[in-house]
mmCIF file with all atom_site columns, C-alpha atoms and ligand atoms in Angstrom:
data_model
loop_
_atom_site.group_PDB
_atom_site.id
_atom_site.type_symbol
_atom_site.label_atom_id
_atom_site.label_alt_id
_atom_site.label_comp_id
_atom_site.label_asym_id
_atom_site.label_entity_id
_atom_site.label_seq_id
_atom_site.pdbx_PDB_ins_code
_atom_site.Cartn_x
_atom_site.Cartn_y
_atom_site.Cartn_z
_atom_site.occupancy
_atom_site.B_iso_or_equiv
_atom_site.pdbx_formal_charge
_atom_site.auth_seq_id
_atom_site.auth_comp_id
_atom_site.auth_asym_id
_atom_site.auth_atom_id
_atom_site.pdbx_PDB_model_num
ATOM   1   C  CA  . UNK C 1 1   ? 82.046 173.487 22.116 1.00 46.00 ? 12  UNK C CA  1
ATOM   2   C  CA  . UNK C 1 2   ? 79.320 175.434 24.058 1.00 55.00 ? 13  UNK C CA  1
ATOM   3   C  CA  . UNK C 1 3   ? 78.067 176.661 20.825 1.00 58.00 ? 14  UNK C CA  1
ATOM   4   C  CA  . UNK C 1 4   ? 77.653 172.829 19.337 1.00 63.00 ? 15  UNK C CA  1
ATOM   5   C  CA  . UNK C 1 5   ? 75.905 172.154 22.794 1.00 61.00 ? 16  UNK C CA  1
ATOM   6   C  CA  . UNK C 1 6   ? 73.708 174.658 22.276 1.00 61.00 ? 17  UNK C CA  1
ATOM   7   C  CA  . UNK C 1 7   ? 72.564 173.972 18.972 1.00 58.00 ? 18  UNK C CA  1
ATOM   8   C  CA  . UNK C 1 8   ? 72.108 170.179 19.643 1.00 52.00 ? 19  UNK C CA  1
ATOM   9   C  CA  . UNK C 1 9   ? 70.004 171.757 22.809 1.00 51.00 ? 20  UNK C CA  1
ATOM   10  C  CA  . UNK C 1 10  ? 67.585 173.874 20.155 1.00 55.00 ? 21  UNK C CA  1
ATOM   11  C  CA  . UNK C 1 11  ? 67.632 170.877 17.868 1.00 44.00 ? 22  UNK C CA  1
ATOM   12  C  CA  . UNK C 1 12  ? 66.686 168.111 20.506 1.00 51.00 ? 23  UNK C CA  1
ATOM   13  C  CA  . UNK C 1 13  ? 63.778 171.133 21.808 1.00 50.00 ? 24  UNK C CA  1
ATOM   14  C  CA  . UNK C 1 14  ? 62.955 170.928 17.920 1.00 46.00 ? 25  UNK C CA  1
ATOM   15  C  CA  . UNK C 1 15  ? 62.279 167.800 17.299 1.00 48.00 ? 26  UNK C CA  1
ATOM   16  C  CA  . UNK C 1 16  ? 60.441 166.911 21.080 1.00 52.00 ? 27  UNK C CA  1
ATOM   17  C  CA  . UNK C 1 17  ? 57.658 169.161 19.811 1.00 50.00 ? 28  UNK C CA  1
ATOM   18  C  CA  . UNK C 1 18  ? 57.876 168.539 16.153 1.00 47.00 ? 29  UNK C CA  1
ATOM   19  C  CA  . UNK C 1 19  ? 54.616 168.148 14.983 1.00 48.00 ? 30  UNK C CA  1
ATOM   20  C  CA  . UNK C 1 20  ? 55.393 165.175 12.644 1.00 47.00 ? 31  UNK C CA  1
ATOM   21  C  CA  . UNK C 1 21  ? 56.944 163.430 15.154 1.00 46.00 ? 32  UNK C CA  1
ATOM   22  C  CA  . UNK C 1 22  ? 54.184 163.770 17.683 1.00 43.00 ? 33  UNK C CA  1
ATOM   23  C  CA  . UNK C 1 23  ? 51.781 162.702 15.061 1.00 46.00 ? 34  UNK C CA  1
ATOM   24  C  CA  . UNK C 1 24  ? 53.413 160.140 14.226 1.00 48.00 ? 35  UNK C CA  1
ATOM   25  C  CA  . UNK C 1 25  ? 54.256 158.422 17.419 1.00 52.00 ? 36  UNK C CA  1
ATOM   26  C  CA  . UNK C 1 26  ? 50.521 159.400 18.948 1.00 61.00 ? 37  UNK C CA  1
ATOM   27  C  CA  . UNK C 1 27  ? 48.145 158.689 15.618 1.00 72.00 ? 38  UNK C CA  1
ATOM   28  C  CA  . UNK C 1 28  ? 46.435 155.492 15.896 1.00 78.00 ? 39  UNK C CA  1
ATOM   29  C  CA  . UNK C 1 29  ? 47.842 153.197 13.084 1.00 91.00 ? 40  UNK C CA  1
ATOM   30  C  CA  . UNK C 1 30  ? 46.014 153.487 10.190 1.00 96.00 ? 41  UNK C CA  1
ATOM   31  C  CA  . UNK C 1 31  ? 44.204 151.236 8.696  1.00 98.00 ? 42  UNK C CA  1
ATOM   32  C  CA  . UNK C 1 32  ? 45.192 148.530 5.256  1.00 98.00 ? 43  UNK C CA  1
ATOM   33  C  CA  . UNK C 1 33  ? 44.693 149.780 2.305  1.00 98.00 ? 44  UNK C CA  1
ATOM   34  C  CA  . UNK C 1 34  ? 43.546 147.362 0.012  1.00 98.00 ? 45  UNK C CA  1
ATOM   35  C  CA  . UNK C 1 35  ? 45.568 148.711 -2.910 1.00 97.00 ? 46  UNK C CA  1
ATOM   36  C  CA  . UNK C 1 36  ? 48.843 148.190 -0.276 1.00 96.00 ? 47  UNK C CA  1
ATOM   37  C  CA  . UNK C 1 37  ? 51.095 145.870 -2.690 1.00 97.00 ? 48  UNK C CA  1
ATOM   38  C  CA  . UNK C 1 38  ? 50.848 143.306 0.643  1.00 97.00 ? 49  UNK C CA  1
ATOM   39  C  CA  . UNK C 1 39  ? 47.144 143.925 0.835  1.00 98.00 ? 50  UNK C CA  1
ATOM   40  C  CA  . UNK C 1 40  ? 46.841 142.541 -2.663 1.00 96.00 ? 51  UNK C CA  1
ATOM   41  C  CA  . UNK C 1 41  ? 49.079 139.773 -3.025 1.00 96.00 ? 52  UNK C CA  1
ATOM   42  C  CA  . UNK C 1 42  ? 47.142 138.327 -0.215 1.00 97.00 ? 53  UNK C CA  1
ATOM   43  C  CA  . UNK C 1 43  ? 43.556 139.654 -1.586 1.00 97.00 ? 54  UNK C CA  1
ATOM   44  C  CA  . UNK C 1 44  ? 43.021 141.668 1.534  1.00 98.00 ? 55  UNK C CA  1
ATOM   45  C  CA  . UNK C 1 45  ? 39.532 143.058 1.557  1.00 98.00 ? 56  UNK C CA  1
ATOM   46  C  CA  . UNK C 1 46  ? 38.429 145.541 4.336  1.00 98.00 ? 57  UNK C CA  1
ATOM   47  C  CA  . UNK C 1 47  ? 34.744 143.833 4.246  1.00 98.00 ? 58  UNK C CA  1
ATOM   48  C  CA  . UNK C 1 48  ? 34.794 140.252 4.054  1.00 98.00 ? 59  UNK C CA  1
ATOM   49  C  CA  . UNK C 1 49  ? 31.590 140.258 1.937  1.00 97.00 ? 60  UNK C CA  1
ATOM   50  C  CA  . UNK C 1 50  ? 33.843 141.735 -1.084 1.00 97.00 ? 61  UNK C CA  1
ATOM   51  C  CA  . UNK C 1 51  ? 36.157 138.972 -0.885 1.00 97.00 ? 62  UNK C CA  1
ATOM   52  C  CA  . UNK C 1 52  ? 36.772 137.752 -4.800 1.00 95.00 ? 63  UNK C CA  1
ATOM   53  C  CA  . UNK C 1 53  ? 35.503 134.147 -4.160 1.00 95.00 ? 64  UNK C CA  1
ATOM   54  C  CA  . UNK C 1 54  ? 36.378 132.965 -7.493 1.00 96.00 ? 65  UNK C CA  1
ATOM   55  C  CA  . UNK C 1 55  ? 40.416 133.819 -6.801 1.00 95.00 ? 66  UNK C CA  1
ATOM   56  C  CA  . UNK C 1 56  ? 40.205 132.500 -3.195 1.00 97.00 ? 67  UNK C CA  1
ATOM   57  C  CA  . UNK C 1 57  ? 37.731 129.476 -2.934 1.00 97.00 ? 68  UNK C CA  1
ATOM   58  C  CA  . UNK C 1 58  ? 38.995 128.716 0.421  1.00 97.00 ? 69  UNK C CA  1
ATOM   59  C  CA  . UNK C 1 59  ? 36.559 132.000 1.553  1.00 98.00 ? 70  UNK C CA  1
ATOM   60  C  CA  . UNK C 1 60  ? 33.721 130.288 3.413  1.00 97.00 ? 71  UNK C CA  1
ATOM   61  C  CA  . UNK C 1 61  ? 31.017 133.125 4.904  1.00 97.00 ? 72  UNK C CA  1
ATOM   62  C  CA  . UNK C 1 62  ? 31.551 134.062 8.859  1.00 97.00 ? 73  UNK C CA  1
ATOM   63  C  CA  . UNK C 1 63  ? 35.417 133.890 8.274  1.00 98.00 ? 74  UNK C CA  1
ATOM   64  C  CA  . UNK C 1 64  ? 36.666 137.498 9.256  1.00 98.00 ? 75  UNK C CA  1
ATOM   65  C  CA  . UNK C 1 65  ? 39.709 138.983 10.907 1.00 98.00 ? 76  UNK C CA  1
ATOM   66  C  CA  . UNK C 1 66  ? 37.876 139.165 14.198 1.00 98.00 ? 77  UNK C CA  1
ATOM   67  C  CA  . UNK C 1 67  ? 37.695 135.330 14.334 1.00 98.00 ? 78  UNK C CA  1
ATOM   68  C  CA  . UNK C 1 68  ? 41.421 134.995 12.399 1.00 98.00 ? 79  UNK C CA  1
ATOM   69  C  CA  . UNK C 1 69  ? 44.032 133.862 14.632 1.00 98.00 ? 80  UNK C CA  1
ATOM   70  C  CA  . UNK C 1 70  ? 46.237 136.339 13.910 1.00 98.00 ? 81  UNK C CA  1
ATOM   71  C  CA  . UNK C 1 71  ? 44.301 139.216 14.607 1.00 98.00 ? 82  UNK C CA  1
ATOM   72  C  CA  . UNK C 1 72  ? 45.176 141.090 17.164 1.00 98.00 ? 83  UNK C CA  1
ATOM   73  C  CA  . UNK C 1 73  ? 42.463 143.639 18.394 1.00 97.00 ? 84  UNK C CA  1
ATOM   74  C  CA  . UNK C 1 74  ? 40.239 143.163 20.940 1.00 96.00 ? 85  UNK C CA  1
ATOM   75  C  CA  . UNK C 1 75  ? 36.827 141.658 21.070 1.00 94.00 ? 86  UNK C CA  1
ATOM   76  C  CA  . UNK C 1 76  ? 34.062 144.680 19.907 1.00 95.00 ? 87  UNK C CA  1
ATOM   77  C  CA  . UNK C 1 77  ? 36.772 146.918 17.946 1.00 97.00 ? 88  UNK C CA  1
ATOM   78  C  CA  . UNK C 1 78  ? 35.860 147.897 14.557 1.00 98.00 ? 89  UNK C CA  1
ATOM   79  C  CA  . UNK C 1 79  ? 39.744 146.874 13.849 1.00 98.00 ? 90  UNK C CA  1
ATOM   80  C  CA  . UNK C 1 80  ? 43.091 145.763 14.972 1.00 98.00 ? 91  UNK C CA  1
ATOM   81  C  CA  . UNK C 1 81  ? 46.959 144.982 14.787 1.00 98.00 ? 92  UNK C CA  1
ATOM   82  C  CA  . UNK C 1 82  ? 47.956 141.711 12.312 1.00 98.00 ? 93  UNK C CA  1
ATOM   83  C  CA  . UNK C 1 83  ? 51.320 141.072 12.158 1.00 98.00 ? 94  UNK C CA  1
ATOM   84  C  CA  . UNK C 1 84  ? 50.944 140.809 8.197  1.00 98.00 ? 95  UNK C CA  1
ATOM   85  C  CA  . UNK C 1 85  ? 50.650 144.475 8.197  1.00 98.00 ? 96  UNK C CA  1
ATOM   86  C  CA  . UNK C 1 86  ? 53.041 145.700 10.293 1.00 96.00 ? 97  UNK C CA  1
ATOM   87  C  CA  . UNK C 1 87  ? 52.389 149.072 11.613 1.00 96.00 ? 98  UNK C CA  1
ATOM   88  C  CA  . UNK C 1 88  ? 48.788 148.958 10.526 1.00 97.00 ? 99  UNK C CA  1
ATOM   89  C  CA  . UNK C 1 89  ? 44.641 148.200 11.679 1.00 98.00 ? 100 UNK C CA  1
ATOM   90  C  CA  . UNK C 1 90  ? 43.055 145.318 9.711  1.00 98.00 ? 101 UNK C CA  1
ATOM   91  C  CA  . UNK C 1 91  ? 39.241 145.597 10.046 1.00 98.00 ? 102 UNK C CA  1
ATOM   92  C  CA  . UNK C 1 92  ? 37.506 142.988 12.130 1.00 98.00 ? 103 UNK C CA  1
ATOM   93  C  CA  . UNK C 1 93  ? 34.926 142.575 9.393  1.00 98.00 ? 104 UNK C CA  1
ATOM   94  C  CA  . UNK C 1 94  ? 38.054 141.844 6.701  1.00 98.00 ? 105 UNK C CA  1
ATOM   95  C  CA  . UNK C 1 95  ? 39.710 138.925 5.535  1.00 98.00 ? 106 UNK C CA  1
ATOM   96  C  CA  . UNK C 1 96  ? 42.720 137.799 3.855  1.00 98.00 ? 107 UNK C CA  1
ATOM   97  C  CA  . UNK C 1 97  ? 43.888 134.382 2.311  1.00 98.00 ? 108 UNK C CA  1
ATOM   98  C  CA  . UNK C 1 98  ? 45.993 134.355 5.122  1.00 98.00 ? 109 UNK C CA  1
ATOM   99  C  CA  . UNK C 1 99  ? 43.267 133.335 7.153  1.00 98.00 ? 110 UNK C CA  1
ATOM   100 C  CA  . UNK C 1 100 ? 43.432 130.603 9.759  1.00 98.00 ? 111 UNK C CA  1
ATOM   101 C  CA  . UNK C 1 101 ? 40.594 130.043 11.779 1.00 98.00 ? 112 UNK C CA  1
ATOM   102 C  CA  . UNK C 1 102 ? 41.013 130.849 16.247 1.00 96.00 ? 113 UNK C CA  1
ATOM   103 C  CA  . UNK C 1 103 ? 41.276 127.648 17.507 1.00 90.00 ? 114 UNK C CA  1
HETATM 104 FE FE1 . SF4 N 2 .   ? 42.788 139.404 8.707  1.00 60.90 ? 251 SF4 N FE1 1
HETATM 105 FE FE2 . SF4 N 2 .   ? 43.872 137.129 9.511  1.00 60.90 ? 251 SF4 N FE2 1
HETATM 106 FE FE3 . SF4 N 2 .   ? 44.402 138.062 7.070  1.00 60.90 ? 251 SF4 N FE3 1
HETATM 107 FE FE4 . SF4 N 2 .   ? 45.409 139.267 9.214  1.00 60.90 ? 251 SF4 N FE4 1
HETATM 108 S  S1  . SF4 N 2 .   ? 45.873 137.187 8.511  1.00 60.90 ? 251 SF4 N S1  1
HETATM 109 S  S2  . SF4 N 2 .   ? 44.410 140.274 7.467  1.00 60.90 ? 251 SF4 N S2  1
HETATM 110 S  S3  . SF4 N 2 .   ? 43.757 139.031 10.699 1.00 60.90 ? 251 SF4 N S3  1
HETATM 111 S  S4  . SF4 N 2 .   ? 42.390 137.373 7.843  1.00 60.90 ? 251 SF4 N S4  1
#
């Protein structure tokens, strides 16, 4: 019994300074990677201007995920949270066909 509690002692000290968890739970997301199968279905592009307008003809210039509804980051940062990506940064300067235009 005190041996068990003792071991789940050194294992809870373990993981609390863990490097991986640390990094993990204080790294900023990361950003979309436009090879990310999600990324692709929805023709994510990390710069706007790269956008394949033949595929997605609803593109029209100045759309970007800074002015996308569902973006998530604040006004002036070079990206942000969109719930689409779960767990990662969209650029601001990106777009998606997921696009809807802040009201
Ligand atoms: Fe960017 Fe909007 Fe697409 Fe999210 S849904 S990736 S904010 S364009």
């Amino acid at each position: 019994m005190h041996a068990s509690r003792r071991h789940f002692i050194a294992l809870a000290a373990a993981m609390a300074s863990s490097p991986l968890l640390i990094g993990t739970s204080m790294a900023a997301p990361s950003a979309v990677a436009e090879n990310d199968p999600t990324a692709q279905s929805l023709g994510y592009k990390s710069d706007a201007a790269r956008v394949d307008k033949v595929k997605f003809s609803k593109y029209q210039a100045g759309q970007a995920c800074a002015n996308c509804q569902l973006y998530q980051g604040k006004a002036g940062d070079a990206s942000g949270p969109c719930p689409l990506f779960a767990g990662k940064e969209v650029s601001a300067k990106g777009w998606c066909s997921a696009y809807v235009k802040r009201a």
